Tab-separated table of C-alpha atoms in Angstrom:
chain	number	residue	atom	x	y	z
A	23	UNK	CA	-2.340	8.590	-12.838
A	24	UNK	CA	-2.862	7.437	-16.439
A	25	UNK	CA	-0.213	4.737	-16.023
A	26	UNK	CA	-1.998	3.355	-12.952
A	27	UNK	CA	-5.264	3.243	-14.912
A	28	UNK	CA	-3.681	1.250	-17.716
A	29	UNK	CA	-2.066	-1.162	-15.251
A	30	UNK	CA	-5.469	-1.784	-13.665
A	31	UNK	CA	-6.904	-2.683	-17.077
A	32	UNK	CA	-3.987	-5.006	-17.914
A	33	UNK	CA	-4.152	-6.725	-14.519
A	34	UNK	CA	-7.935	-7.079	-14.566
A	35	UNK	CA	-8.397	-8.514	-18.030
A	36	UNK	CA	-5.377	-10.790	-17.700
A	37	UNK	CA	-6.894	-12.249	-14.528
A	38	UNK	CA	-10.214	-12.729	-16.321
A	39	UNK	CA	-8.518	-14.617	-19.173
A	40	UNK	CA	-6.452	-16.761	-16.796
A	41	UNK	CA	-9.682	-17.948	-15.174
A	42	UNK	CA	-10.780	-19.290	-18.584
A	43	UNK	CA	-7.652	-21.423	-18.996
A	44	UNK	CA	-5.925	-24.338	-17.291
A	45	UNK	CA	-2.175	-24.855	-16.732
A	46	UNK	CA	-2.175	-27.220	-19.716
A	47	UNK	CA	-3.366	-24.572	-22.179
A	48	UNK	CA	-0.610	-23.190	-24.464
A	49	UNK	CA	-1.590	-19.587	-23.632
A	50	UNK	CA	-1.643	-20.091	-19.851
A	51	UNK	CA	2.096	-19.503	-19.344
A	52	UNK	CA	2.022	-16.390	-21.558
A	53	UNK	CA	-0.831	-14.928	-19.519
A	54	UNK	CA	1.063	-15.629	-16.300
A	55	UNK	CA	4.065	-13.725	-17.710
A	56	UNK	CA	1.775	-10.784	-18.554
A	57	UNK	CA	0.399	-10.832	-15.032
A	58	UNK	CA	3.873	-10.999	-13.499
A	59	UNK	CA	5.125	-8.064	-15.579
A	60	UNK	CA	2.074	-5.965	-14.657
A	61	UNK	CA	2.582	-6.687	-10.967
A	62	UNK	CA	6.265	-5.693	-11.183
A	63	UNK	CA	5.213	-2.458	-12.880
A	64	UNK	CA	2.721	-1.903	-10.061
A	65	UNK	CA	5.494	-2.273	-7.470
A	66	UNK	CA	7.685	0.289	-9.259
A	67	UNK	CA	4.796	2.749	-9.498
A	68	UNK	CA	4.076	2.432	-5.788
A	69	UNK	CA	7.755	2.957	-5.013
A	70	UNK	CA	7.655	6.231	-6.935
A	71	UNK	CA	4.460	7.288	-5.159
A	72	UNK	CA	5.933	6.424	-1.771
A	73	UNK	CA	9.058	8.455	-2.437
A	74	UNK	CA	7.015	11.436	-3.625
A	75	UNK	CA	4.743	10.952	-0.577
A	76	UNK	CA	1.780	10.743	-2.961
A	77	UNK	CA	0.869	7.205	-1.941
A	78	UNK	CA	-2.424	6.999	-0.105
A	79	UNK	CA	-2.143	5.102	3.151
A	80	UNK	CA	-4.695	3.695	5.561
A	81	UNK	CA	-2.899	3.686	8.933
A	82	UNK	CA	-4.005	1.409	11.721
A	83	UNK	CA	-2.611	0.436	15.093
A	84	UNK	CA	-0.400	-2.629	14.658
A	85	UNK	CA	2.204	-4.349	16.788
A	86	UNK	CA	5.611	-4.029	15.141
A	87	UNK	CA	6.890	-7.359	16.475
A	88	UNK	CA	3.787	-9.322	15.478
A	89	UNK	CA	3.778	-7.818	12.000
A	90	UNK	CA	7.445	-8.635	11.422
A	91	UNK	CA	6.877	-12.177	12.747
A	92	UNK	CA	4.300	-12.653	10.004
A	93	UNK	CA	6.796	-11.499	7.371
A	94	UNK	CA	9.790	-13.651	8.328
A	95	UNK	CA	8.947	-16.548	6.022
A	96	UNK	CA	8.603	-14.218	3.045
A	97	UNK	CA	11.805	-12.355	3.933
A	98	UNK	CA	13.789	-15.599	4.196
A	99	UNK	CA	12.613	-16.579	0.715
A	100	UNK	CA	13.562	-13.118	-0.516
A	101	UNK	CA	17.172	-13.210	0.713
A	102	UNK	CA	17.842	-16.876	-0.110
A	103	UNK	CA	19.233	-19.853	1.781
A	104	UNK	CA	22.847	-18.605	1.869
A	105	UNK	CA	22.009	-15.737	4.219
A	106	UNK	CA	21.172	-16.443	7.852
A	107	UNK	CA	18.345	-14.211	9.053
A	108	UNK	CA	18.358	-13.605	12.810
A	109	UNK	CA	15.266	-12.133	14.462
A	110	UNK	CA	15.781	-10.417	17.837
A	111	UNK	CA	12.491	-8.862	19.019
A	112	UNK	CA	12.383	-6.606	22.031
A	113	UNK	CA	10.107	-7.599	24.904
A	114	UNK	CA	6.512	-6.450	25.319
A	115	UNK	CA	4.157	-4.692	22.923
A	116	UNK	CA	5.419	-2.422	20.143
A	117	UNK	CA	2.338	-0.496	18.957
A	118	UNK	CA	2.710	1.851	15.975
A	119	UNK	CA	0.137	3.710	13.881
A	120	UNK	CA	1.018	2.749	10.324
A	121	UNK	CA	-0.236	1.105	7.153
A	122	UNK	CA	1.002	-2.533	7.365
A	123	UNK	CA	1.823	-2.572	3.642
A	124	UNK	CA	4.333	0.228	4.228
A	125	UNK	CA	6.170	-1.864	6.813
A	126	UNK	CA	6.292	-4.622	4.187
A	127	UNK	CA	7.910	-2.182	1.761
A	128	UNK	CA	10.482	-0.992	4.285
A	129	UNK	CA	11.653	-4.476	5.249
A	130	UNK	CA	11.570	-5.873	1.719
A	131	UNK	CA	13.722	-3.008	0.419
A	132	UNK	CA	16.223	-3.179	3.278
A	133	UNK	CA	16.517	-6.971	3.054
A	134	UNK	CA	17.022	-6.963	-0.729
A	135	UNK	CA	19.735	-4.318	-0.358
A	136	UNK	CA	21.407	-6.379	2.376
A	137	UNK	CA	21.262	-9.513	0.218
A	138	UNK	CA	22.932	-7.696	-2.671
A	139	UNK	CA	25.573	-6.170	-0.379
A	140	UNK	CA	26.430	-9.615	1.022
A	141	UNK	CA	26.557	-11.236	-2.406
A	142	UNK	CA	26.750	-14.805	-1.111
A	143	UNK	CA	26.963	-16.352	2.340
A	144	UNK	CA	26.321	-13.934	5.173
A	145	UNK	CA	24.157	-12.767	8.032
A	146	UNK	CA	21.218	-10.403	8.300
A	147	UNK	CA	19.806	-9.312	11.656
A	148	UNK	CA	16.444	-7.660	12.368
A	149	UNK	CA	15.950	-6.211	15.864
A	150	UNK	CA	13.364	-4.107	17.674
A	151	UNK	CA	13.629	-2.017	20.811
A	152	UNK	CA	11.921	0.827	22.653
A	153	UNK	CA	13.796	4.095	22.937
A	154	UNK	CA	13.306	7.607	24.231
A	155	UNK	CA	14.976	10.340	22.210
A	156	UNK	CA	15.792	13.301	24.441
A	157	UNK	CA	16.436	16.895	23.458
A	158	UNK	CA	20.206	16.524	23.583
A	159	UNK	CA	20.138	13.609	21.135
A	160	UNK	CA	17.770	15.434	18.768
A	161	UNK	CA	19.749	18.673	18.918
A	162	UNK	CA	22.657	16.947	17.158
A	163	UNK	CA	20.430	15.428	14.458
A	164	UNK	CA	18.446	17.821	12.255
A	165	UNK	CA	14.848	16.731	11.742
A	166	UNK	CA	14.678	14.553	14.881
A	167	UNK	CA	12.189	15.429	17.621
A	168	UNK	CA	12.103	14.174	21.245
A	169	UNK	CA	9.675	11.477	22.324
A	170	UNK	CA	8.980	7.761	22.758
A	171	UNK	CA	9.771	5.627	19.743
A	172	UNK	CA	10.034	2.025	18.680
A	173	UNK	CA	13.288	1.289	16.906
A	174	UNK	CA	13.616	-1.132	13.999
A	175	UNK	CA	17.209	-2.108	13.202
A	176	UNK	CA	18.313	-4.011	10.095
A	177	UNK	CA	22.008	-4.985	9.977
A	178	UNK	CA	24.095	-6.998	7.539
A	179	UNK	CA	27.733	-8.119	7.288
A	180	UNK	CA	28.044	-7.215	3.618
A	181	UNK	CA	30.537	-5.071	1.757
A	182	UNK	CA	29.653	-1.813	3.503
A	183	UNK	CA	29.946	1.691	2.049
A	184	UNK	CA	32.344	4.615	1.881
A	185	UNK	CA	31.296	7.815	3.640
A	186	UNK	CA	30.630	9.781	0.443
A	187	UNK	CA	28.370	6.985	-0.786
A	188	UNK	CA	26.612	6.805	2.579
A	189	UNK	CA	25.707	10.483	2.302
A	190	UNK	CA	23.790	9.867	-0.955
A	191	UNK	CA	21.956	6.597	-0.339
A	192	UNK	CA	18.527	8.154	0.305
A	193	UNK	CA	18.614	10.220	-2.885
A	194	UNK	CA	16.225	9.027	-5.619
A	195	UNK	CA	17.832	7.076	-8.467
A	196	UNK	CA	21.194	6.874	-6.694
A	197	UNK	CA	22.319	3.262	-6.737
A	198	UNK	CA	25.498	1.346	-5.996
A	199	UNK	CA	24.334	-1.524	-8.194
A	200	UNK	CA	25.215	-2.234	-11.790
A	201	UNK	CA	23.171	-1.416	-14.889
A	202	UNK	CA	19.705	-3.090	-14.823
A	203	UNK	CA	20.356	-4.355	-11.273
A	204	UNK	CA	18.621	-1.574	-9.369
A	205	UNK	CA	16.344	1.431	-9.867
A	206	UNK	CA	17.832	3.598	-7.123
A	207	UNK	CA	14.363	3.837	-5.591
A	208	UNK	CA	14.636	1.302	-2.755
A	209	UNK	CA	16.183	3.420	-0.002
A	210	UNK	CA	14.508	6.627	-1.155
A	211	UNK	CA	11.213	4.726	-0.861
A	212	UNK	CA	12.106	3.685	2.687
A	213	UNK	CA	13.034	7.273	3.529
A	214	UNK	CA	9.749	8.600	2.105
A	215	UNK	CA	7.655	6.091	4.059
A	216	UNK	CA	9.458	6.774	7.336
A	217	UNK	CA	9.029	10.537	6.950
A	218	UNK	CA	5.358	10.169	5.991
A	219	UNK	CA	4.845	8.350	9.293
A	220	UNK	CA	6.646	11.050	11.319
A	221	UNK	CA	9.701	8.888	11.903
A	222	UNK	CA	13.450	9.136	11.418
A	223	UNK	CA	16.117	6.941	9.865
A	224	UNK	CA	19.886	6.688	10.369
A	225	UNK	CA	22.398	4.634	8.399
A	226	UNK	CA	25.795	3.437	9.636
A	227	UNK	CA	28.382	1.707	7.460
A	228	UNK	CA	32.107	1.123	6.963
A	229	UNK	CA	33.806	-0.501	3.978
A	230	UNK	CA	34.096	-4.235	4.619
A	231	UNK	CA	32.163	-3.973	7.910
A	232	UNK	CA	28.572	-4.180	6.699
A	233	UNK	CA	25.715	-1.717	7.164
A	234	UNK	CA	23.104	-0.927	9.825
A	235	UNK	CA	19.861	0.969	9.327
A	236	UNK	CA	17.984	2.262	12.364
A	237	UNK	CA	14.399	3.403	11.911
A	238	UNK	CA	12.545	5.271	14.664
A	239	UNK	CA	8.735	5.259	14.528
A	240	UNK	CA	6.488	7.044	17.067
A	241	UNK	CA	5.185	4.672	19.708
A	242	UNK	CA	1.391	4.530	19.764
A	243	UNK	CA	-0.582	4.215	22.986
A	244	UNK	CA	-3.905	2.769	21.745
A	245	UNK	CA	-4.972	-0.858	21.662
A	246	UNK	CA	-3.782	-3.116	18.882
A	247	UNK	CA	-6.372	-3.898	16.240
A	248	UNK	CA	-6.408	-7.498	15.108
A	249	UNK	CA	-6.274	-7.829	11.340
A	250	UNK	CA	-9.206	-9.550	9.720
A	251	UNK	CA	-8.598	-12.934	8.153
A	252	UNK	CA	-9.655	-13.126	4.535
A	253	UNK	CA	-11.193	-16.128	2.802
A	254	UNK	CA	-9.409	-16.500	-0.531
A	255	UNK	CA	-11.395	-19.506	-1.735
A	256	UNK	CA	-13.773	-17.490	-3.938
A	257	UNK	CA	-14.559	-13.897	-4.817
A	258	UNK	CA	-17.014	-12.269	-2.372
A	259	UNK	CA	-20.539	-12.163	-3.807
A	260	UNK	CA	-23.380	-9.642	-3.833
A	261	UNK	CA	-26.350	-9.820	-1.493
A	262	UNK	CA	-28.598	-7.938	-3.884
A	263	UNK	CA	-26.981	-4.495	-3.512
A	264	UNK	CA	-26.884	-1.769	-6.165
A	265	UNK	CA	-23.568	-0.099	-6.912
A	266	UNK	CA	-22.927	3.117	-8.862
A	267	UNK	CA	-19.466	3.333	-10.452
A	268	UNK	CA	-18.148	6.712	-11.643
A	269	UNK	CA	-14.847	6.773	-13.552
A	270	UNK	CA	-13.775	9.069	-16.396
A	271	UNK	CA	-11.357	6.452	-17.788
A	272	UNK	CA	-13.767	4.286	-19.806
A	273	UNK	CA	-11.540	1.194	-19.830
A	274	UNK	CA	-11.432	1.169	-15.997
A	275	UNK	CA	-15.189	1.764	-15.864
A	276	UNK	CA	-15.893	-1.229	-18.128
A	277	UNK	CA	-13.539	-3.472	-16.145
A	278	UNK	CA	-14.972	-2.533	-12.733
A	279	UNK	CA	-18.512	-3.019	-14.039
A	280	UNK	CA	-17.630	-6.447	-15.428
A	281	UNK	CA	-16.020	-7.548	-12.136
A	282	UNK	CA	-19.014	-6.500	-10.035
A	283	UNK	CA	-21.629	-7.885	-12.433
A	284	UNK	CA	-19.862	-11.246	-12.288
A	285	UNK	CA	-20.219	-11.103	-8.482
A	286	UNK	CA	-23.970	-10.523	-8.761
A	287	UNK	CA	-24.251	-6.784	-8.059
A	288	UNK	CA	-26.735	-4.500	-9.811
A	289	UNK	CA	-24.443	-1.947	-11.448
A	290	UNK	CA	-25.041	1.590	-12.666
A	291	UNK	CA	-22.113	3.290	-14.414
A	292	UNK	CA	-21.188	6.801	-15.476
A	293	UNK	CA	-18.063	8.344	-16.971
A	294	UNK	CA	-18.884	11.871	-15.791
A	295	UNK	CA	-19.985	13.169	-12.362
A	296	UNK	CA	-22.920	15.026	-13.898
A	297	UNK	CA	-24.139	11.850	-15.577
A	298	UNK	CA	-23.873	10.024	-12.243
A	299	UNK	CA	-26.050	12.622	-10.515
A	300	UNK	CA	-28.679	12.326	-13.267
A	301	UNK	CA	-28.676	8.530	-12.937
A	302	UNK	CA	-29.083	8.781	-9.168
A	303	UNK	CA	-31.960	11.273	-9.410
A	304	UNK	CA	-33.845	9.046	-11.873
A	305	UNK	CA	-33.130	5.779	-10.061
A	306	UNK	CA	-36.328	4.580	-8.404
A	307	UNK	CA	-34.710	2.207	-5.913
A	308	UNK	CA	-31.899	2.750	-3.414
A	309	UNK	CA	-28.199	2.913	-4.325
A	310	UNK	CA	-26.131	1.155	-1.675
A	311	UNK	CA	-22.605	2.083	-2.715
A	312	UNK	CA	-20.862	4.756	-4.751
A	313	UNK	CA	-17.454	3.813	-6.190
A	314	UNK	CA	-15.861	6.960	-7.549
A	315	UNK	CA	-12.538	8.057	-8.925
A	316	UNK	CA	-11.008	10.866	-6.884
A	317	UNK	CA	-9.841	13.129	-9.717
A	318	UNK	CA	-12.333	13.808	-12.535
A	319	UNK	CA	-13.049	16.741	-14.864
A	320	UNK	CA	-15.515	19.254	-13.498
A	321	UNK	CA	-16.063	17.710	-10.065
A	322	UNK	CA	-13.870	15.632	-7.763
A	323	UNK	CA	-14.911	12.445	-6.001
A	324	UNK	CA	-15.525	14.052	-2.630
A	325	UNK	CA	-17.825	16.706	-4.116
A	326	UNK	CA	-19.756	14.017	-5.999
A	327	UNK	CA	-20.088	11.931	-2.834
A	328	UNK	CA	-21.501	14.921	-0.943
A	329	UNK	CA	-24.121	15.550	-3.653
A	330	UNK	CA	-25.207	11.899	-3.818
A	331	UNK	CA	-25.341	11.720	-0.042
A	332	UNK	CA	-28.146	14.313	-0.161
A	333	UNK	CA	-30.151	12.004	-2.458
A	334	UNK	CA	-29.300	8.766	-0.618
A	335	UNK	CA	-28.382	9.593	3.009
A	336	UNK	CA	-27.307	5.983	3.732
A	337	UNK	CA	-25.120	5.518	0.658
A	338	UNK	CA	-21.619	4.187	1.336
A	339	UNK	CA	-18.610	5.641	-0.473
A	340	UNK	CA	-15.531	3.892	-1.851
A	341	UNK	CA	-12.910	6.144	-3.437
A	342	UNK	CA	-10.381	4.880	-5.974
A	343	UNK	CA	-7.332	6.547	-7.465
A	344	UNK	CA	-3.706	6.165	-8.388
A	345	UNK	CA	-2.981	9.232	-6.261
A	346	UNK	CA	-4.981	11.511	-4.016
A	347	UNK	CA	-3.931	15.130	-4.678
A	348	UNK	CA	-5.094	15.697	-1.090
A	349	UNK	CA	-8.751	15.734	-2.194
A	350	UNK	CA	-9.719	12.959	0.225
A	351	UNK	CA	-6.559	12.749	2.319
A	352	UNK	CA	-4.604	15.060	4.569
A	353	UNK	CA	-0.877	14.903	3.807
A	354	UNK	CA	-1.486	11.589	2.089
A	355	UNK	CA	-3.115	9.991	5.143
A	356	UNK	CA	-6.757	8.926	5.008
A	357	UNK	CA	-9.221	9.790	7.761
A	358	UNK	CA	-10.330	6.711	9.656
A	359	UNK	CA	-13.856	6.749	8.196
A	360	UNK	CA	-12.756	7.074	4.545
A	361	UNK	CA	-12.702	3.897	2.434
A	362	UNK	CA	-10.187	3.845	-0.425
A	363	UNK	CA	-8.751	1.410	-2.964
A	364	UNK	CA	-5.415	2.153	-4.591
A	365	UNK	CA	-5.016	1.782	-8.346
A	366	UNK	CA	-3.954	-0.452	-9.881
A	367	UNK	CA	-6.018	-3.119	-8.128
A	368	UNK	CA	-6.703	-6.758	-8.851
A	369	UNK	CA	-10.165	-8.225	-9.402
A	370	UNK	CA	-10.041	-9.785	-5.926
A	371	UNK	CA	-8.927	-6.499	-4.369
A	372	UNK	CA	-12.005	-4.724	-5.737
A	373	UNK	CA	-14.468	-7.517	-4.921
A	374	UNK	CA	-13.155	-7.884	-1.372
A	375	UNK	CA	-13.128	-4.142	-0.718
A	376	UNK	CA	-16.685	-3.658	-1.997
A	377	UNK	CA	-17.951	-6.500	0.185
A	378	UNK	CA	-16.111	-5.111	3.225
A	379	UNK	CA	-17.550	-1.613	2.789
A	380	UNK	CA	-21.102	-2.906	2.290
A	381	UNK	CA	-20.848	-5.238	5.280
A	382	UNK	CA	-20.022	-2.247	7.470
A	383	UNK	CA	-23.208	-0.397	6.467
A	384	UNK	CA	-25.082	-1.173	9.661
A	385	UNK	CA	-22.082	-1.357	11.999
């Protein structure tokens, strides 16, 4: 939790300083290196959270094939030009109820592992299909349950694995790579994500014959929600709204206040829930949005939101945290009407999320 807070501060202020420079400035490259290192640290933190199933997710109905289609360009850059990536989608719609960023994590981890196993020229294949797992199939595989699933298969023609190694690949910090070449978190992250989404995963491999990973995710029956396109040309601006930020980590509080003030919002800030309630009671005008940390001394974010909702019945709530401790989520999964931003976040992440929540006020 504390590490996520510090990463948010490093990311935020580095982005602010980068905006003051140009590529010709001597310090510009150094700031870019700082930003890159902070983002890598963010990825590692989220891998740990995903494995521990402490990562907060915002599931939505997505089409597996369409989502993978949108990732192919990035995946080809990730594995390099020497590896031929073949995409074999199954026919029809493949709806799943899942956070799209988690699918990104699954494929990125599996593709990086395949690239390293190939170690040069080779082939990687991504396939999808629809399957029904019956009771007989599940009876032979502990943890599997019958039902309709979509199957995601990632195969490579790399070096493969011995059976004893195959039995350990989903364990945290187990790695077949050399020193400083891997954290041992990639496949355990994949395993954690699949289990968090009520799915199953199987791995097949033989030495010299490559590896195949099959992931089964429950097939969803609802309509597919189209993702909203985001305008990245400038940070979203205020329309005169007042925002109350409550965060017990003062450095995060100062950063969030600075970001929102620069976007034109009227900002009230408090580092304790009690102080926030006093501010709200004395505030003569309306407060449009509460941004609150989830875990704070004396009172958690949900309890604070409930108290402020009695003062301002129309106030919108945006929770933020590096983890949830199940205060606002059930088994790490957010209710559909709960808005949340995961720490560490970038300046654009916060600005965009605030604008999105406020724009939904009258919807």
